[in-house]
Each structure stands twice: as structure tokens, then as C-alpha cells.
Coordinates of N, CA and C in Angstrom, one line a residue:
X1 N 90.7 15.6 32.9 CA 89.9 15.4 34.1 C 90.6 16.1 35.2
X2 N 89.9 16.9 36.0 CA 90.5 17.7 37.1 C 90.8 16.7 38.2
X3 N 91.6 17.3 39.1 CA 92.0 16.5 40.3 C 90.9 16.1 41.2
X4 N 90.0 17.1 41.4 CA 88.8 16.8 42.3 C 87.8 15.8 41.6
X5 N 87.7 15.8 40.3 CA 86.9 14.9 39.6 C 87.5 13.5 39.8
X6 N 88.8 13.3 39.7 CA 89.4 12.0 39.9 C 89.2 11.5 41.3
X7 N 89.3 12.4 42.3 CA 89.1 12.0 43.7 C 87.7 11.6 43.9
X8 N 86.7 12.3 43.3 CA 85.3 11.9 43.4 C 85.1 10.6 42.7
X9 N 85.6 10.3 41.6 CA 85.5 9.0 40.9 C 86.0 7.9 41.8
X10 N 87.2 8.1 42.4 CA 87.8 7.1 43.2 C 86.9 6.8 44.4
X11 N 86.3 7.9 45.0 CA 85.5 7.7 46.2 C 84.2 6.9 45.8
X12 N 83.6 7.3 44.6 CA 82.4 6.6 44.2 C 82.7 5.1 43.9
X13 N 83.9 4.8 43.3 CA 84.2 3.4 43.0 C 84.4 2.6 44.3
X14 N 85.1 3.3 45.3 CA 85.3 2.6 46.6 C 84.0 2.3 47.3
X15 N 83.1 3.3 47.3 CA 81.8 3.1 48.0 C 81.0 2.0 47.2
X16 N 81.0 2.0 45.9 CA 80.3 1.0 45.1 C 80.9 -0.4 45.4
X17 N 82.2 -0.5 45.5 CA 82.8 -1.8 45.8 C 82.4 -2.3 47.2
X18 N 82.4 -1.4 48.2 CA 82.0 -1.7 49.5 C 80.5 -2.2 49.6
X19 N 79.6 -1.5 48.9 CA 78.2 -1.9 48.9 C 78.0 -3.2 48.2
X20 N 78.6 -3.4 47.1 CA 78.5 -4.7 46.3 C 79.1 -5.8 47.1
X21 N 80.3 -5.6 47.8 CA 80.9 -6.6 48.6 C 80.1 -7.0 49.7
X22 N 79.5 -6.0 50.4 CA 78.6 -6.3 51.5 C 77.4 -7.1 51.1
X23 N 76.8 -6.7 50.0 CA 75.6 -7.4 49.5 C 76.0 -8.8 49.1
X24 N 77.1 -9.1 48.5 CA 77.6 -10.4 48.1 C 77.8 -11.3 49.4
X25 N 78.5 -10.7 50.4 CA 78.8 -11.5 51.6 C 77.5 -11.8 52.4
X26 N 76.5 -10.9 52.3 CA 75.3 -11.1 53.2 C 74.1 -11.7 52.4
X27 N 74.4 -12.3 51.2 CA 73.3 -12.9 50.4 C 72.8 -14.1 51.2
X28 N 71.5 -14.4 51.0 CA 70.9 -15.6 51.7 C 71.6 -16.9 51.1
X29 N 71.7 -17.9 52.0 CA 72.2 -19.2 51.7 C 71.2 -19.9 50.8
X30 N 71.7 -20.7 49.8 CA 70.7 -21.4 49.0 C 70.0 -22.5 49.8
X31 N 68.8 -22.8 49.4 CA 68.0 -23.8 50.1 C 68.4 -25.2 49.6
X32 N 68.7 -26.1 50.5 CA 69.0 -27.5 50.0 C 67.7 -28.2 49.7
X33 N 67.7 -28.9 48.6 CA 66.5 -29.7 48.3 C 66.9 -31.1 47.9
X34 N 66.0 -32.0 48.0 CA 66.2 -33.4 47.7 C 65.5 -33.7 46.4
X35 N 66.2 -34.1 45.4 CA 65.7 -34.4 44.0 C 65.8 -35.9 43.7
X36 N 64.7 -36.4 43.2 CA 64.7 -37.8 42.8 C 64.1 -37.9 41.4
X37 N 64.6 -38.9 40.7 CA 64.1 -39.1 39.3 C 62.7 -39.8 39.3
X38 N 61.9 -39.5 38.4 CA 60.6 -40.2 38.2 C 60.8 -41.5 37.6
X39 N 60.0 -42.5 38.1 CA 60.2 -43.8 37.6 C 58.8 -44.4 37.2
X40 N 58.8 -45.3 36.2 CA 57.5 -45.9 35.8 C 57.3 -47.1 36.8
X41 N 56.1 -47.2 37.3 CA 55.8 -48.3 38.2 C 54.3 -48.4 38.5
X42 N 54.0 -49.2 39.4 CA 52.6 -49.4 39.8 C 52.2 -48.4 40.9
X43 N 50.9 -48.0 40.9 CA 50.4 -47.1 41.9 C 50.1 -48.0 43.1
X44 N 50.7 -47.7 44.2 CA 50.6 -48.5 45.4 C 49.5 -47.9 46.4
X45 N 49.3 -46.6 46.3 CA 48.3 -46.0 47.2 C 47.8 -44.8 46.5
X46 N 46.5 -44.6 46.6 CA 45.8 -43.4 46.0 C 45.3 -42.5 47.2
X47 N 45.5 -41.2 47.0 CA 45.0 -40.3 48.1 C 44.0 -39.4 47.4
X48 N 42.8 -39.2 48.1 CA 41.8 -38.4 47.6 C 41.9 -37.0 48.1
X49 N 41.8 -36.0 47.2 CA 41.8 -34.6 47.6 C 40.4 -34.1 47.9
X50 N 40.1 -34.0 49.2 CA 38.7 -33.7 49.5 C 38.5 -32.1 49.5
X51 N 39.5 -31.4 49.4 CA 39.4 -29.9 49.4 C 39.8 -29.3 48.1
X52 N 39.5 -30.0 47.0 CA 39.9 -29.5 45.7 C 39.1 -28.3 45.4
X53 N 39.8 -27.2 45.0 CA 39.1 -26.0 44.6 C 38.8 -25.0 45.7
X54 N 39.2 -25.4 47.0 CA 38.9 -24.5 48.1 C 40.1 -23.7 48.4
X55 N 40.0 -22.4 48.4 CA 41.1 -21.5 48.7 C 40.5 -20.4 49.6
X56 N 41.2 -20.1 50.7 CA 40.7 -19.0 51.5 C 42.0 -18.1 51.8
X57 N 41.7 -16.8 51.9 CA 42.8 -15.9 52.1 C 43.2 -15.9 53.6
X58 N 44.4 -15.7 53.9 CA 44.9 -15.6 55.3 C 44.5 -14.3 55.9
X59 N 44.6 -13.2 55.1 CA 44.2 -11.9 55.6 C 43.3 -11.2 54.6
X60 N 42.4 -10.3 55.0 CA 41.5 -9.6 54.1 C 41.8 -8.1 54.3
X61 N 41.6 -7.4 53.2 CA 41.9 -6.0 53.2 C 40.7 -5.3 52.5
X62 N 40.4 -4.1 52.9 CA 39.4 -3.3 52.2 C 40.2 -2.1 51.7
X63 N 40.0 -1.8 50.4 CA 40.7 -0.7 49.8 C 39.7 0.4 49.5
X64 N 40.0 1.6 49.9 CA 39.1 2.8 49.6 C 40.0 4.0 49.4
X65 N 39.6 4.9 48.5 CA 40.3 6.1 48.3 C 40.2 7.1 49.5
X66 N 41.2 8.0 49.7 CA 41.1 8.9 50.8 C 40.0 9.9 50.6
X67 N 39.6 10.2 49.4 CA 38.5 11.1 49.2 C 37.5 10.5 48.3
X68 N 36.2 10.8 48.5 CA 35.1 10.2 47.8 C 34.9 10.9 46.5
X69 N 34.2 10.3 45.6 CA 33.9 11.0 44.3 C 33.1 10.1 43.4
X70 N 32.8 10.6 42.2 CA 32.1 9.8 41.2 C 32.9 9.9 39.9
X71 N 32.8 8.8 39.1 CA 33.5 8.8 37.8 C 32.5 9.4 36.9
X72 N 32.9 10.6 36.3 CA 32.1 11.3 35.3 C 32.1 10.7 33.9
X73 N 33.3 10.2 33.5 CA 33.4 9.7 32.1 C 34.6 8.8 32.0
X74 N 34.4 7.7 31.3 CA 35.5 6.8 31.0 C 35.8 6.9 29.5
X75 N 36.9 7.4 29.1 CA 37.3 7.5 27.7 C 37.9 6.2 27.2
X76 N 37.0 5.2 27.1 CA 37.4 4.0 26.4 C 36.3 3.6 25.5
X77 N 36.7 2.8 24.5 CA 35.8 2.3 23.5 C 35.9 0.8 23.4
X78 N 34.9 0.2 22.9 CA 35.0 -1.3 22.7 C 36.2 -1.6 21.8
X79 N 37.0 -2.5 22.2 CA 38.2 -2.9 21.4 C 39.5 -2.3 21.9
X80 N 39.4 -1.3 22.8 CA 40.6 -0.6 23.3 C 41.5 -1.6 24.0

């Protein structure tokens, strides 16, 4: 291995170490959650879900190609 190749390898390793170290130190903190065990018991209160099955999008988008055209042929067959 030539001297310049060794220097290049060392520089690449140092840059990789700096990038990985920075990513490790700036990673997001874990979210704290409260966990409890399920228990067998009596149902004390029932809540009715009046919106069952209702879902609405927060944002809507319309997609269209930049140029118009028609599909001349679809090379697919039943079972593909």
C-alpha cells in the first residue's frame, strides 16, 4: 500500500468516526412510557364509540403527470 493510500485511508476512517460519533451523540432521547399489567376484573364503566369507522384526511393532494397522454397498451395478462 502506498503512502498516499494509507493517508487517504486514515482520513476516511477519521471522517467516518466523526460522522458516526456526531450521529450517536445527537440521537433523539427515548420516549418515557408508563406500562401497567393487565388484570382480570369487573367492567366498571363502558364507553360507546360514536365515530366508529369514520376517518378523514388532514390534507388532500391531487396528483397529475406533468405531461398528458393516453395509455396505448398494458402488457399484462390475467394471473400476472
